[in-house]
mmCIF file of C-alpha atoms in Angstrom:
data_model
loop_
_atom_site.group_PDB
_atom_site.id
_atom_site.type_symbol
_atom_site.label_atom_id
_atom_site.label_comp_id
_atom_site.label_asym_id
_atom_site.label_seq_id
_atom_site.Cartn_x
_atom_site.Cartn_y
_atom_site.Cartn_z
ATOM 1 C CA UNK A 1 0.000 0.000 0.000
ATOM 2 C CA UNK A 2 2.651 2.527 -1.172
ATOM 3 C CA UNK A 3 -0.180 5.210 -2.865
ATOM 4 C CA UNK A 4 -2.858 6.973 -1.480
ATOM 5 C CA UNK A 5 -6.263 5.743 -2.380
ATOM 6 C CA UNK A 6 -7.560 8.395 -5.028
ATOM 7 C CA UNK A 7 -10.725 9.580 -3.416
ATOM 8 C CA UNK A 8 -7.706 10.532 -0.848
ATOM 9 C CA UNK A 9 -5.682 11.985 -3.356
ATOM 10 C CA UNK A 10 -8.620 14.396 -4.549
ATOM 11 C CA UNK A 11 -10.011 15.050 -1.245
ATOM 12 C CA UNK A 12 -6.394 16.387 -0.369
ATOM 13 C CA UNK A 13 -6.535 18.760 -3.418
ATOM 14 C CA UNK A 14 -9.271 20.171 -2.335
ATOM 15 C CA UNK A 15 -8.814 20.550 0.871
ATOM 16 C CA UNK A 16 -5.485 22.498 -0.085
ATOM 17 C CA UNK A 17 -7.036 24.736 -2.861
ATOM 18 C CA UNK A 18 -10.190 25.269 -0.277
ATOM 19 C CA UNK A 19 -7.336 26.601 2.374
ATOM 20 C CA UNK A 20 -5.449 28.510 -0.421
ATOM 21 C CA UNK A 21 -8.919 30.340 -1.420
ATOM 22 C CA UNK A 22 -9.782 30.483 2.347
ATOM 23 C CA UNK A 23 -6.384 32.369 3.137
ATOM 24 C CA UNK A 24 -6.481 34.895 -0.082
ATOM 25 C CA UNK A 25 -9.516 35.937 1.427
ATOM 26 C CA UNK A 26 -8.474 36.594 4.601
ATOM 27 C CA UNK A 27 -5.185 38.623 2.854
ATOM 28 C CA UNK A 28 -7.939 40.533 1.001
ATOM 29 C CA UNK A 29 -9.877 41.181 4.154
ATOM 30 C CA UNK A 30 -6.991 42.290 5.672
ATOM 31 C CA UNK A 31 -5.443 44.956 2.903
ATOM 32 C CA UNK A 32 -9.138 46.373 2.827
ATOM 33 C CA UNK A 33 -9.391 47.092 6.592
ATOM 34 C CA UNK A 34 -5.917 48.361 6.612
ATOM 35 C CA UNK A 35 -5.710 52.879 6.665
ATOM 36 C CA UNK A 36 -4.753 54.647 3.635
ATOM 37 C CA UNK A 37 -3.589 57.635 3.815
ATOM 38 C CA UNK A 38 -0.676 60.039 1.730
ATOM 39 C CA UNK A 39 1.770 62.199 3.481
ATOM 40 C CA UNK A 40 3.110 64.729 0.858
ATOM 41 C CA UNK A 41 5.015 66.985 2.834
ATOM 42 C CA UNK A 42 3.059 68.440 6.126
ATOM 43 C CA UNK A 43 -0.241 67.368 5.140
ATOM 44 C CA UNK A 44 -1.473 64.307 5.854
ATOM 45 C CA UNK A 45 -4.504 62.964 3.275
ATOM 46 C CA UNK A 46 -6.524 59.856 5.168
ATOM 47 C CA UNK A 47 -9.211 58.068 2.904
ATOM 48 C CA UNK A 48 -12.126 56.686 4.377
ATOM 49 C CA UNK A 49 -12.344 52.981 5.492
ATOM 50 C CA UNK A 50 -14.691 50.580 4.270
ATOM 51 C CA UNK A 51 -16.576 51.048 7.704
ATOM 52 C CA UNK A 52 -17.052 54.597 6.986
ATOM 53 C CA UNK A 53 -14.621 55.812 9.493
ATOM 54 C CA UNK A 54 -11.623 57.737 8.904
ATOM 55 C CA UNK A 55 -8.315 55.403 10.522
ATOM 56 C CA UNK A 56 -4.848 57.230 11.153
ATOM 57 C CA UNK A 57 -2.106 55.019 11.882
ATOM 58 C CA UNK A 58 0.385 56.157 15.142
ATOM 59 C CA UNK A 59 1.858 55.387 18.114
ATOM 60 C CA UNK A 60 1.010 55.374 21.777
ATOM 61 C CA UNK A 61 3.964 55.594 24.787
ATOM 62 C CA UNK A 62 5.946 53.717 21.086
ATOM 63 C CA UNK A 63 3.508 50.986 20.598
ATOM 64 C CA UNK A 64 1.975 50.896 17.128
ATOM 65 C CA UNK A 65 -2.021 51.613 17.139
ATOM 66 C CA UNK A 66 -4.407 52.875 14.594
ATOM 67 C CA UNK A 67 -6.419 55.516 15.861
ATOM 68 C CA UNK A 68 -10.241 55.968 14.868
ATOM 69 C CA UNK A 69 -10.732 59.709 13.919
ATOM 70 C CA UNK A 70 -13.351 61.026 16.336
ATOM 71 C CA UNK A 71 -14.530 64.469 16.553
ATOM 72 C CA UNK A 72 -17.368 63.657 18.833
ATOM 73 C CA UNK A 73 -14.529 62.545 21.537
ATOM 74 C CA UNK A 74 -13.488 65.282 23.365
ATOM 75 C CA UNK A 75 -10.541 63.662 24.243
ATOM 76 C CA UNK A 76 -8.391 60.842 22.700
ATOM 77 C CA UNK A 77 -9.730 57.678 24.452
ATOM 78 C CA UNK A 78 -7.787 54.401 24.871
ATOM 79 C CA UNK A 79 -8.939 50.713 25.775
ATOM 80 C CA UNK A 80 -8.359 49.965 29.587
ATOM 81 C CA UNK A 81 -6.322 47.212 27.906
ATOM 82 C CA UNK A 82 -4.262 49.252 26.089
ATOM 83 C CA UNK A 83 -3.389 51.373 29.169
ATOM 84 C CA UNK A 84 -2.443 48.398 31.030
ATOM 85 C CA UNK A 85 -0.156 46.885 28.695
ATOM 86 C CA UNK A 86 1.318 50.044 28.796
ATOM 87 C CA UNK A 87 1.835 50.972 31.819
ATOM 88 C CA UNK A 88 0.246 53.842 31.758
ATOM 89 C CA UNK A 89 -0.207 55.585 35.657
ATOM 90 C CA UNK A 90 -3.865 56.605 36.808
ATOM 91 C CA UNK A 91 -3.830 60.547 37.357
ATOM 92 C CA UNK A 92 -7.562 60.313 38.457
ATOM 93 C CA UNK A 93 -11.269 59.483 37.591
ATOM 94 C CA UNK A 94 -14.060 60.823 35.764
ATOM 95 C CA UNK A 95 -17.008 60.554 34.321
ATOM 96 C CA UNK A 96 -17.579 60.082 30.420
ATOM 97 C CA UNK A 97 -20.310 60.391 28.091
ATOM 98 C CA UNK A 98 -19.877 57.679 25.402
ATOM 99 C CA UNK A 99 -22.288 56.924 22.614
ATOM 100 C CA UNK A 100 -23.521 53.967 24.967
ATOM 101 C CA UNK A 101 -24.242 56.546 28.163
ATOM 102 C CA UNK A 102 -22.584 57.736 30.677
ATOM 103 C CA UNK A 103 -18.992 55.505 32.004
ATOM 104 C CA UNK A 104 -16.563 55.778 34.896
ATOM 105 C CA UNK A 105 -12.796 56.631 32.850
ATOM 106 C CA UNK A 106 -9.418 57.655 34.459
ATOM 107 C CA UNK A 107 -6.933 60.197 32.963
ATOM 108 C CA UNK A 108 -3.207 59.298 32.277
ATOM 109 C CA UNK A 109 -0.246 60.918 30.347
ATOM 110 C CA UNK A 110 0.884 59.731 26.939
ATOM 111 C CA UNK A 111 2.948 60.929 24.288
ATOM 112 C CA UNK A 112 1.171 60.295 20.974
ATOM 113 C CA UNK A 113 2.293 60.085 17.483
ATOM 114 C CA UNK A 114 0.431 60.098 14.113
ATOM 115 C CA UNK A 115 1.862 59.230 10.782
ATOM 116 C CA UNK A 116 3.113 61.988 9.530
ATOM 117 C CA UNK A 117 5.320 63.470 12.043
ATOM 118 C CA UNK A 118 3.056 64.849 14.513
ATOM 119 C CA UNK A 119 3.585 64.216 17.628
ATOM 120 C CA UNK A 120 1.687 65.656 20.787
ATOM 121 C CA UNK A 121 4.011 65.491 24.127
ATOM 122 C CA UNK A 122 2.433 64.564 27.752
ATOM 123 C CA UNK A 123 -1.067 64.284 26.323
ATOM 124 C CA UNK A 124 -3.657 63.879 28.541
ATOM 125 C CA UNK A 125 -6.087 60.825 27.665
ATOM 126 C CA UNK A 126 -8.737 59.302 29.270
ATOM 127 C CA UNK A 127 -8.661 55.421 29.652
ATOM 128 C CA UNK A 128 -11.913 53.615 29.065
ATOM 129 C CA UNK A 129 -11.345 50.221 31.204
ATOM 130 C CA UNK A 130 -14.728 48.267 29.138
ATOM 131 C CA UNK A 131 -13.781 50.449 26.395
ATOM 132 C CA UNK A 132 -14.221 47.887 22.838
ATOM 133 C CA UNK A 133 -12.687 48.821 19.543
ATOM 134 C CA UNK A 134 -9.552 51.050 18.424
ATOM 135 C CA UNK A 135 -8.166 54.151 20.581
ATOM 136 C CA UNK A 136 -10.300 57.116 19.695
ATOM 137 C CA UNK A 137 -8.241 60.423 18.593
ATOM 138 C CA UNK A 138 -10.696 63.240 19.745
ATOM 139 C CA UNK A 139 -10.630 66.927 19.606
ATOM 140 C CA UNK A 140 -8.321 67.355 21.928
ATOM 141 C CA UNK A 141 -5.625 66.359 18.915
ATOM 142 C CA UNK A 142 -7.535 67.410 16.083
ATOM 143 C CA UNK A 143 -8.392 70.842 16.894
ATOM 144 C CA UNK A 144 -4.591 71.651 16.842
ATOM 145 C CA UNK A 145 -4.982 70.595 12.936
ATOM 146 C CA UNK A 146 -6.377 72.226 9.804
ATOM 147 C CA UNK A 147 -8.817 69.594 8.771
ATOM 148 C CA UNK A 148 -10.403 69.706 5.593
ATOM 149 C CA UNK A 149 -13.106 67.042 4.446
ATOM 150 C CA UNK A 150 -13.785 66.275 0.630
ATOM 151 C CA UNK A 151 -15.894 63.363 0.670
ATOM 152 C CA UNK A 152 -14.253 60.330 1.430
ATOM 153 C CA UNK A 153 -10.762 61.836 2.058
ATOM 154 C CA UNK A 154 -9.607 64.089 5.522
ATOM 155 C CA UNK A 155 -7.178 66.132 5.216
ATOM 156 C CA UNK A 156 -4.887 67.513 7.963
ATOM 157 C CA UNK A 157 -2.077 69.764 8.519
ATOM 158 C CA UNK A 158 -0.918 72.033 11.153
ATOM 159 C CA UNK A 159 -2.541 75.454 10.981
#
């Protein structure tokens, strides 16, 4: 019994070409959800994802994140999780109004990047411990930019 039966054979070629398929989707998936944006010079052009949202790749205390653009956040909001992995020290606690209702948060200090070159020193954040979803970059960040919306691009530079 040196060969494998054929219904064997075939079910093993399909099998591959169903995990080949399978795993070009998920690289498809993948490039989709992942931000686009130009940086020509000191402006910054983001196109909007396929959820709608605008996405700006940065940084947070070094650690690569991709920020969701939010200007109904009042101030850029991280994951509890987040904070925790990075150490980040509570500075005290508050109240804030999400889109689900109201939430206890706590403040810390970050230093914040966005692709680009920007980069906002000692920012103060608020941590969202059941917070779900991507850090939120809020007002506090984006009113120190010229943004200009054009349909489904954002565009930002410093004023």
């Amino acid at each position: 019994m040196n060969e494998f039966p054929r219904t064997l054979k075939l079910l093993t070629i399909w099998l591959l070409l169903g995990t080949l398929v399978f795993l070009g989707v998920q690289a498809l998936l993948h490039e989709r959800q992942r931000p686009r944006l130009t940086i020509n010079g000191g402006q910054v052009t983001l196109q909007r994802g396929p959820d709608g949202h605008f996405h700006w790749p940065g940084t947070v205390d070094g650690r690569e994140v991709v920020f969701l653009v939010d200007t109904g956040a009042t101030t850029t909001a991280l994951p509890g999780a987040l904070a925790a992995q990075l150490g980040l020290r509570r500075e005290g606690t508050l109240q804030s109004q999400t889109a689900g209702g109201t939430v206890m948060a706590w403040q810390a200090r970050a230093e914040v990047g966005l692709a680009g070159g920007l980069r906002f020193s000692n920012l103060t954040v608020t941590v969202i411990d059941r917070m779900n979803g991507p850090p939120l970059l809020g007002m506090d960040v984006l009113k120190r930019l010229r943004l200009v919306q054009d349909g489904a691009t954002l565009q930002a530079s410093l004023p």
